[in-house]
Coordinates of C-alpha atoms in Angstrom, one line a residue:
X27 CA 60.8 109.3 -42.7
X28 CA 63.4 109.2 -40.2
X29 CA 65.1 106.6 -42.3
X30 CA 65.0 108.5 -45.5
X31 CA 66.5 111.5 -43.5
X32 CA 69.4 109.3 -42.3
X33 CA 69.9 107.9 -45.9
X34 CA 70.1 111.5 -47.4
X35 CA 72.5 112.8 -44.6
X36 CA 75.9 114.0 -45.8
X37 CA 78.8 111.4 -45.6
X38 CA 80.3 113.5 -42.7
X39 CA 77.2 113.4 -40.7
X40 CA 77.1 109.6 -41.2
X41 CA 80.7 109.3 -40.0
X42 CA 79.7 111.3 -37.0
X43 CA 76.9 108.9 -36.4
X44 CA 79.4 106.1 -36.3
X45 CA 81.5 107.8 -33.6
X46 CA 84.1 108.7 -36.1
X47 CA 85.7 112.2 -35.9
X48 CA 84.9 114.7 -38.8
X49 CA 88.1 115.6 -40.6
X50 CA 88.2 119.4 -41.5
X51 CA 88.6 120.1 -45.2
X52 CA 92.1 121.2 -46.0
X53 CA 92.4 123.9 -48.5
X54 CA 95.7 124.0 -50.6
X55 CA 97.8 127.1 -50.4
X56 CA 99.6 128.3 -53.6
X57 CA 103.1 127.6 -52.8
X58 CA 106.5 127.3 -54.4
X59 CA 108.0 123.8 -55.3
X60 CA 110.1 123.7 -52.2
X61 CA 107.4 124.8 -49.8
X62 CA 104.9 122.4 -51.4
X63 CA 107.2 119.4 -50.8
X64 CA 107.8 120.5 -47.4
X65 CA 104.1 120.8 -46.5
X66 CA 103.3 117.5 -48.0
X67 CA 106.0 115.9 -45.9
X68 CA 104.9 117.4 -42.7
X69 CA 101.2 116.5 -43.3
X70 CA 102.3 112.8 -44.0
X71 CA 104.1 112.8 -40.8
X72 CA 101.3 114.2 -38.9
X73 CA 98.7 111.9 -40.4
X74 CA 101.1 108.7 -39.8
X75 CA 102.4 109.3 -36.3
X76 CA 100.1 111.3 -34.3
X77 CA 100.4 108.8 -31.2
X78 CA 104.0 108.1 -31.5
X79 CA 103.5 104.7 -32.9
X80 CA 102.4 105.6 -36.4
X81 CA 98.6 104.6 -35.3
X82 CA 95.7 107.3 -35.0
X83 CA 93.9 107.2 -31.5
X84 CA 90.9 104.5 -31.7
X85 CA 87.4 105.8 -31.7
X86 CA 84.9 104.9 -28.8
X87 CA 83.8 101.6 -30.8
X88 CA 86.3 98.8 -29.9
X89 CA 84.7 96.2 -32.4
X90 CA 87.0 94.1 -34.3
X91 CA 86.0 95.3 -37.9
X92 CA 86.8 99.1 -36.6
X93 CA 90.2 98.0 -35.2
X94 CA 90.8 96.4 -38.6
X95 CA 89.9 99.4 -40.5
X96 CA 92.1 101.4 -38.1
X97 CA 95.0 99.1 -38.5
X98 CA 94.7 99.5 -42.2
X99 CA 94.5 103.3 -42.3
X100 CA 97.5 103.4 -40.1
X101 CA 99.5 101.0 -42.6
X102 CA 98.2 103.2 -45.3
X103 CA 99.6 106.5 -43.4
X104 CA 103.0 104.8 -42.6
X105 CA 103.2 104.2 -46.6
X106 CA 102.4 107.8 -47.2
X107 CA 105.3 108.9 -44.7
X108 CA 107.8 106.5 -46.4
X109 CA 106.7 107.9 -49.8
X110 CA 107.2 111.3 -48.7
X111 CA 110.4 110.6 -47.1
X112 CA 111.9 109.0 -50.4
X113 CA 110.6 111.9 -52.7
X114 CA 112.4 114.5 -50.1
X115 CA 115.8 112.2 -50.2
X116 CA 115.5 112.2 -54.0
X117 CA 115.1 116.0 -54.1
X118 CA 117.9 116.6 -51.5
X119 CA 120.2 114.1 -53.6
X120 CA 119.5 116.0 -56.7
X121 CA 120.6 119.3 -55.3
X122 CA 124.2 118.1 -53.9
X123 CA 127.1 119.3 -55.8
X124 CA 128.5 116.2 -57.8
X125 CA 132.0 117.6 -57.0
X126 CA 131.8 118.4 -53.2
X127 CA 128.6 116.3 -52.5
X128 CA 127.4 119.2 -50.2
X129 CA 123.9 120.9 -50.4
X130 CA 124.1 123.6 -53.0
X131 CA 124.6 127.4 -51.9
X132 CA 125.6 129.1 -54.9
X133 CA 124.5 126.8 -57.7
X134 CA 125.2 127.2 -61.3
X135 CA 124.5 125.2 -64.4
X136 CA 127.5 124.3 -66.4
X137 CA 127.8 123.6 -70.1
X138 CA 127.1 119.8 -69.7
X139 CA 123.8 120.8 -68.2
X140 CA 124.4 119.6 -64.8
X141 CA 124.4 121.8 -61.7
X142 CA 127.2 122.5 -59.4
X143 CA 128.5 124.7 -56.6
X144 CA 129.9 127.7 -58.4
X145 CA 133.4 127.8 -56.3
X146 CA 134.1 124.1 -56.7
X147 CA 133.3 124.1 -60.5
X148 CA 135.6 127.0 -60.9
X149 CA 138.6 125.2 -58.9
X150 CA 137.9 121.9 -60.9
X151 CA 138.3 123.9 -64.3
X152 CA 141.5 125.4 -63.1
X153 CA 143.2 122.0 -63.7
X154 CA 140.6 120.2 -65.9
X155 CA 139.0 120.7 -69.1
X156 CA 136.3 118.1 -68.9
X157 CA 133.0 117.8 -67.1
X158 CA 133.1 116.5 -63.7
X159 CA 130.0 114.3 -64.5
X160 CA 130.3 112.9 -68.0
X161 CA 134.2 113.4 -68.4
X162 CA 133.5 114.9 -71.8
X163 CA 135.2 118.2 -72.9
X164 CA 133.6 121.3 -71.3
X165 CA 134.2 125.0 -71.3
X166 CA 134.0 127.4 -68.2
X167 CA 130.7 129.0 -69.3
X168 CA 128.0 128.9 -66.6
X169 CA 124.6 130.4 -65.8
X170 CA 123.0 131.1 -62.3
X171 CA 120.6 128.0 -61.2
X172 CA 118.0 130.2 -59.4
X173 CA 115.4 127.4 -59.3
X174 CA 117.8 125.0 -57.7
X175 CA 118.9 128.0 -55.2
X176 CA 115.3 128.6 -54.2
X177 CA 114.3 125.0 -53.7
X178 CA 117.4 124.3 -51.2
X179 CA 116.8 127.6 -49.5
X180 CA 113.2 126.6 -48.8
X181 CA 113.9 123.0 -47.6
X182 CA 116.5 124.4 -45.3
X183 CA 114.5 127.5 -43.9
X184 CA 111.5 125.4 -43.4
X185 CA 113.4 123.0 -41.0
X186 CA 112.8 120.1 -43.2
X187 CA 116.2 118.9 -43.2
X188 CA 118.2 117.6 -40.1
X189 CA 120.0 120.1 -37.9
X190 CA 123.7 119.1 -39.1
X191 CA 122.7 119.9 -42.8
X192 CA 121.1 123.1 -41.8
X193 CA 123.9 124.2 -39.7
X194 CA 126.4 123.5 -42.4
X195 CA 124.1 125.3 -45.1
X196 CA 123.7 128.5 -43.0
X197 CA 127.3 128.6 -42.3
X198 CA 128.5 128.2 -45.9
X199 CA 125.8 130.7 -47.1
X200 CA 126.7 133.2 -44.3
X201 CA 130.5 133.1 -45.4
X202 CA 129.6 133.3 -49.3
X203 CA 127.6 136.5 -48.4
X204 CA 130.3 138.0 -46.3
X205 CA 132.9 137.4 -49.1
X206 CA 130.9 138.8 -52.1
X207 CA 133.2 141.4 -53.8
X208 CA 131.0 142.0 -56.7
X209 CA 128.8 145.2 -56.8
X210 CA 127.3 146.0 -54.2
X211 CA 129.8 144.3 -52.1
X212 CA 129.3 141.9 -49.2
X213 CA 125.8 141.2 -47.7
X214 CA 126.6 141.7 -44.0
X215 CA 123.1 141.7 -42.8
X216 CA 122.3 138.7 -44.8
X217 CA 125.5 136.9 -43.6
X218 CA 124.8 138.0 -39.8
X219 CA 121.3 136.3 -39.9
X220 CA 122.6 133.1 -41.3
X221 CA 125.2 133.0 -38.8
X222 CA 122.7 133.9 -36.0
X223 CA 120.6 130.9 -37.2
X224 CA 123.7 128.6 -37.1
X225 CA 124.5 129.6 -33.7
X226 CA 121.0 128.4 -32.5
X227 CA 121.7 125.0 -34.3
X228 CA 125.2 124.8 -33.1
X229 CA 125.7 122.1 -30.4
X230 CA 129.7 121.4 -29.8
X231 CA 132.0 123.8 -28.2
X232 CA 133.9 124.1 -31.5
X233 CA 130.7 124.9 -33.4
X234 CA 129.7 127.5 -31.1
X235 CA 133.0 129.1 -31.0
X236 CA 133.5 129.3 -34.8
X237 CA 130.1 130.8 -35.1
X238 CA 130.8 133.4 -32.6
X239 CA 134.0 134.3 -34.3
X240 CA 131.9 134.7 -37.6
X241 CA 129.4 137.1 -35.8
X242 CA 132.4 139.0 -34.2
X243 CA 134.2 139.3 -37.5
X244 CA 130.9 140.9 -39.3
X245 CA 130.6 143.3 -36.3
X246 CA 134.1 144.6 -37.2
X247 CA 133.4 144.6 -40.9
X248 CA 130.2 146.6 -40.2
X249 CA 131.8 149.2 -38.1
X250 CA 134.6 149.7 -40.6
X251 CA 132.4 150.0 -43.4
X252 CA 130.6 152.8 -41.5
X253 CA 133.9 154.4 -40.7
X254 CA 135.1 154.4 -44.3
X255 CA 131.6 155.8 -45.6
X256 CA 132.4 159.0 -43.8
X257 CA 135.2 159.6 -45.9
X258 CA 133.0 161.3 -48.6
X259 CA 131.6 163.8 -46.0
X260 CA 135.1 164.6 -44.5
X261 CA 136.4 164.9 -48.0
X262 CA 133.7 167.5 -48.9
X263 CA 134.5 169.5 -45.6
X264 CA 138.2 169.3 -46.1
X265 CA 137.9 170.7 -49.6
X266 CA 135.4 173.5 -48.6
X267 CA 138.1 174.4 -45.9
X268 CA 141.0 174.6 -48.2
X269 CA 142.5 171.8 -46.0
X270 CA 144.0 170.2 -48.9
X271 CA 143.7 166.6 -47.6
X272 CA 142.8 163.8 -50.1
X273 CA 140.9 161.6 -47.6
X274 CA 139.2 159.5 -50.2
X275 CA 142.5 158.3 -52.0
X276 CA 143.8 157.8 -48.5
X277 CA 141.0 155.4 -47.4
X278 CA 141.4 153.4 -50.6
X279 CA 145.0 152.9 -49.7
X280 CA 144.2 152.3 -46.2
X281 CA 141.9 149.5 -47.2
X282 CA 144.8 147.6 -48.8
X283 CA 146.9 148.4 -45.7
X284 CA 144.0 146.8 -43.6
X285 CA 143.9 143.4 -45.9
X286 CA 147.7 143.3 -45.3
X287 CA 147.4 143.7 -41.6
X288 CA 144.8 141.2 -41.2
X289 CA 146.1 138.5 -43.5
X290 CA 149.8 138.8 -43.1
X291 CA 149.8 137.1 -39.5
X292 CA 148.0 134.3 -41.1
X293 CA 150.3 134.2 -44.6
X294 CA 153.4 134.4 -42.5
X295 CA 152.9 131.1 -41.3
X296 CA 152.5 129.4 -44.6
X297 CA 155.3 131.0 -46.5
X298 CA 157.3 128.5 -48.5
X299 CA 160.7 128.1 -47.2
X300 CA 161.6 125.2 -49.3
X301 CA 161.0 123.8 -52.9
X302 CA 158.9 120.5 -52.5
X303 CA 156.8 118.4 -54.6
X304 CA 153.3 119.5 -54.8
X305 CA 150.2 118.0 -56.5
X306 CA 148.5 119.4 -59.2
X307 CA 145.7 121.7 -58.0
X308 CA 147.2 122.7 -54.7
X309 CA 146.2 126.2 -53.8
X310 CA 148.9 129.0 -53.7
X311 CA 149.0 132.5 -52.9
X312 CA 151.6 134.8 -54.6
X313 CA 153.1 137.6 -52.5
X314 CA 151.1 140.9 -52.7
X315 CA 154.0 143.2 -53.3
X316 CA 154.7 143.8 -57.0
X317 CA 158.2 145.0 -56.4
X318 CA 159.1 142.3 -54.2
X319 CA 157.7 139.6 -56.6
X320 CA 159.7 141.1 -59.5
X321 CA 162.9 140.9 -57.3
X322 CA 162.4 137.4 -56.4
X323 CA 161.8 136.2 -60.0
X324 CA 164.9 138.0 -61.2
X325 CA 167.5 136.1 -59.1
X326 CA 167.9 132.3 -58.5
X327 CA 166.3 131.4 -55.3
X328 CA 167.9 129.2 -52.6
X329 CA 169.8 126.2 -53.7
X330 CA 168.6 127.0 -57.6
X331 CA 170.8 127.1 -60.5
X332 CA 168.9 129.8 -62.5
X333 CA 166.3 132.6 -62.2
X334 CA 162.7 132.1 -63.2
X335 CA 162.5 135.4 -65.2
X336 CA 160.2 138.3 -65.2
X337 CA 157.4 139.1 -67.6
X338 CA 155.2 142.4 -67.3
X339 CA 152.1 140.1 -67.5
X340 CA 153.1 138.5 -64.1
X341 CA 151.8 141.6 -62.6
X342 CA 148.4 140.0 -62.8
X343 CA 149.3 137.4 -60.3
X344 CA 150.4 139.8 -57.4
X345 CA 148.5 138.7 -54.3
X346 CA 146.3 136.3 -56.1
X347 CA 145.3 132.9 -55.4
X348 CA 146.6 130.2 -57.9
X349 CA 146.5 126.4 -58.5
X350 CA 149.7 124.4 -59.2
X351 CA 149.6 123.1 -62.7
X352 CA 152.9 121.3 -62.3
X353 CA 156.2 121.4 -60.5
X354 CA 158.9 123.0 -62.3
X355 CA 162.7 122.3 -62.6
X356 CA 165.0 121.6 -59.7
X357 CA 167.3 124.0 -61.6
X358 CA 164.8 126.6 -61.0
X359 CA 163.0 125.6 -57.9
X360 CA 159.6 126.9 -59.2
X361 CA 156.0 126.0 -59.8
X362 CA 153.8 126.6 -62.9
X363 CA 150.7 128.6 -61.6
X364 CA 147.2 129.3 -62.8
X365 CA 145.0 132.2 -61.3
X366 CA 141.7 130.7 -59.7
X367 CA 139.8 134.1 -60.6
X368 CA 138.6 134.2 -64.1
X369 CA 139.5 134.8 -66.6
X370 CA 142.8 132.7 -65.7
X371 CA 144.9 133.8 -68.6
X372 CA 148.2 132.3 -69.1
X373 CA 150.2 130.1 -66.8
X374 CA 153.3 131.5 -65.5
X375 CA 156.4 130.1 -63.4
X376 CA 157.4 131.6 -59.9
X377 CA 160.0 130.6 -57.4
X378 CA 158.9 128.8 -54.4
X379 CA 160.0 131.7 -52.0
X380 CA 157.4 134.1 -53.7
X381 CA 154.6 132.0 -52.5
X382 CA 152.3 131.0 -49.7
X383 CA 150.9 127.5 -49.5
X384 CA 147.2 127.5 -48.6
X385 CA 146.0 124.0 -49.1
X386 CA 147.3 120.7 -50.8
X387 CA 145.3 119.1 -53.4

């Protein structure tokens, strides 16, 4: 009978018969953790706010019972949105560096089991031997936190986070990729991609100008790298022609000269001209000429009574960025420094006029 047929109809058909829309069956895709969270959050937002007020458009029926059902469904969807937002906020909070409170870009797991930004932790351990989180004694050993890096990257690249947070992340990651010195060297293509995304998110004139400067610098680095790569072929041609030019060695020396040419105008403004009180952790750079450094250490600086002295191990500090461990004596006008790069090795004393002040602690 017609009644029996109606009773045996599928729930979807019954829903259509009541004037309600049939919802398509959503098939779950196999995704990573970060992408799955992003998908869940987006779905909750779509379900809970389709008409701008958090309510789904009403069906053709206007009965009080159906309106009540719709109101209940809307409230449920808003709860889903709130729940997803809370989960997302917790995930983001757990992926901020405890030292900088910034989103992780190059995360590492320290000996205390917590995750930190690599550079921030290295700087912390220059002046402290305890965990930033537990304050218990801790060594410098770290391992890369690959899962944390992937989760943060997916949340940012899927546009789940706000524009300012994404802008800061892409800028920080672009700078990190451009500055990589470990083999195989800087990731210029990856850095350029990050800064191009930063440029799309930049809104203020200062943000736009800074990002454009980063992109121009990367173009300059790329052009320079291509020129230097020609040295191998030119070296082979010169040798076959008995030209006698050692181009490869010259290019290596030229690379040091380029560094000096680029950094000297900036460093010249920060060269220390007087001895002053500096807080522990202040970042200092030592002059990058070994002969000049030795000469400055073997004579008393201005207004000092005695020289600092020279030790061959101090050669390892030439051109290095260091942190102040303590201020020396007024009689020597010096500072006790420790290298930022690992292994940091022993601390050594240097006169103030052999140093460049980079940033205060």
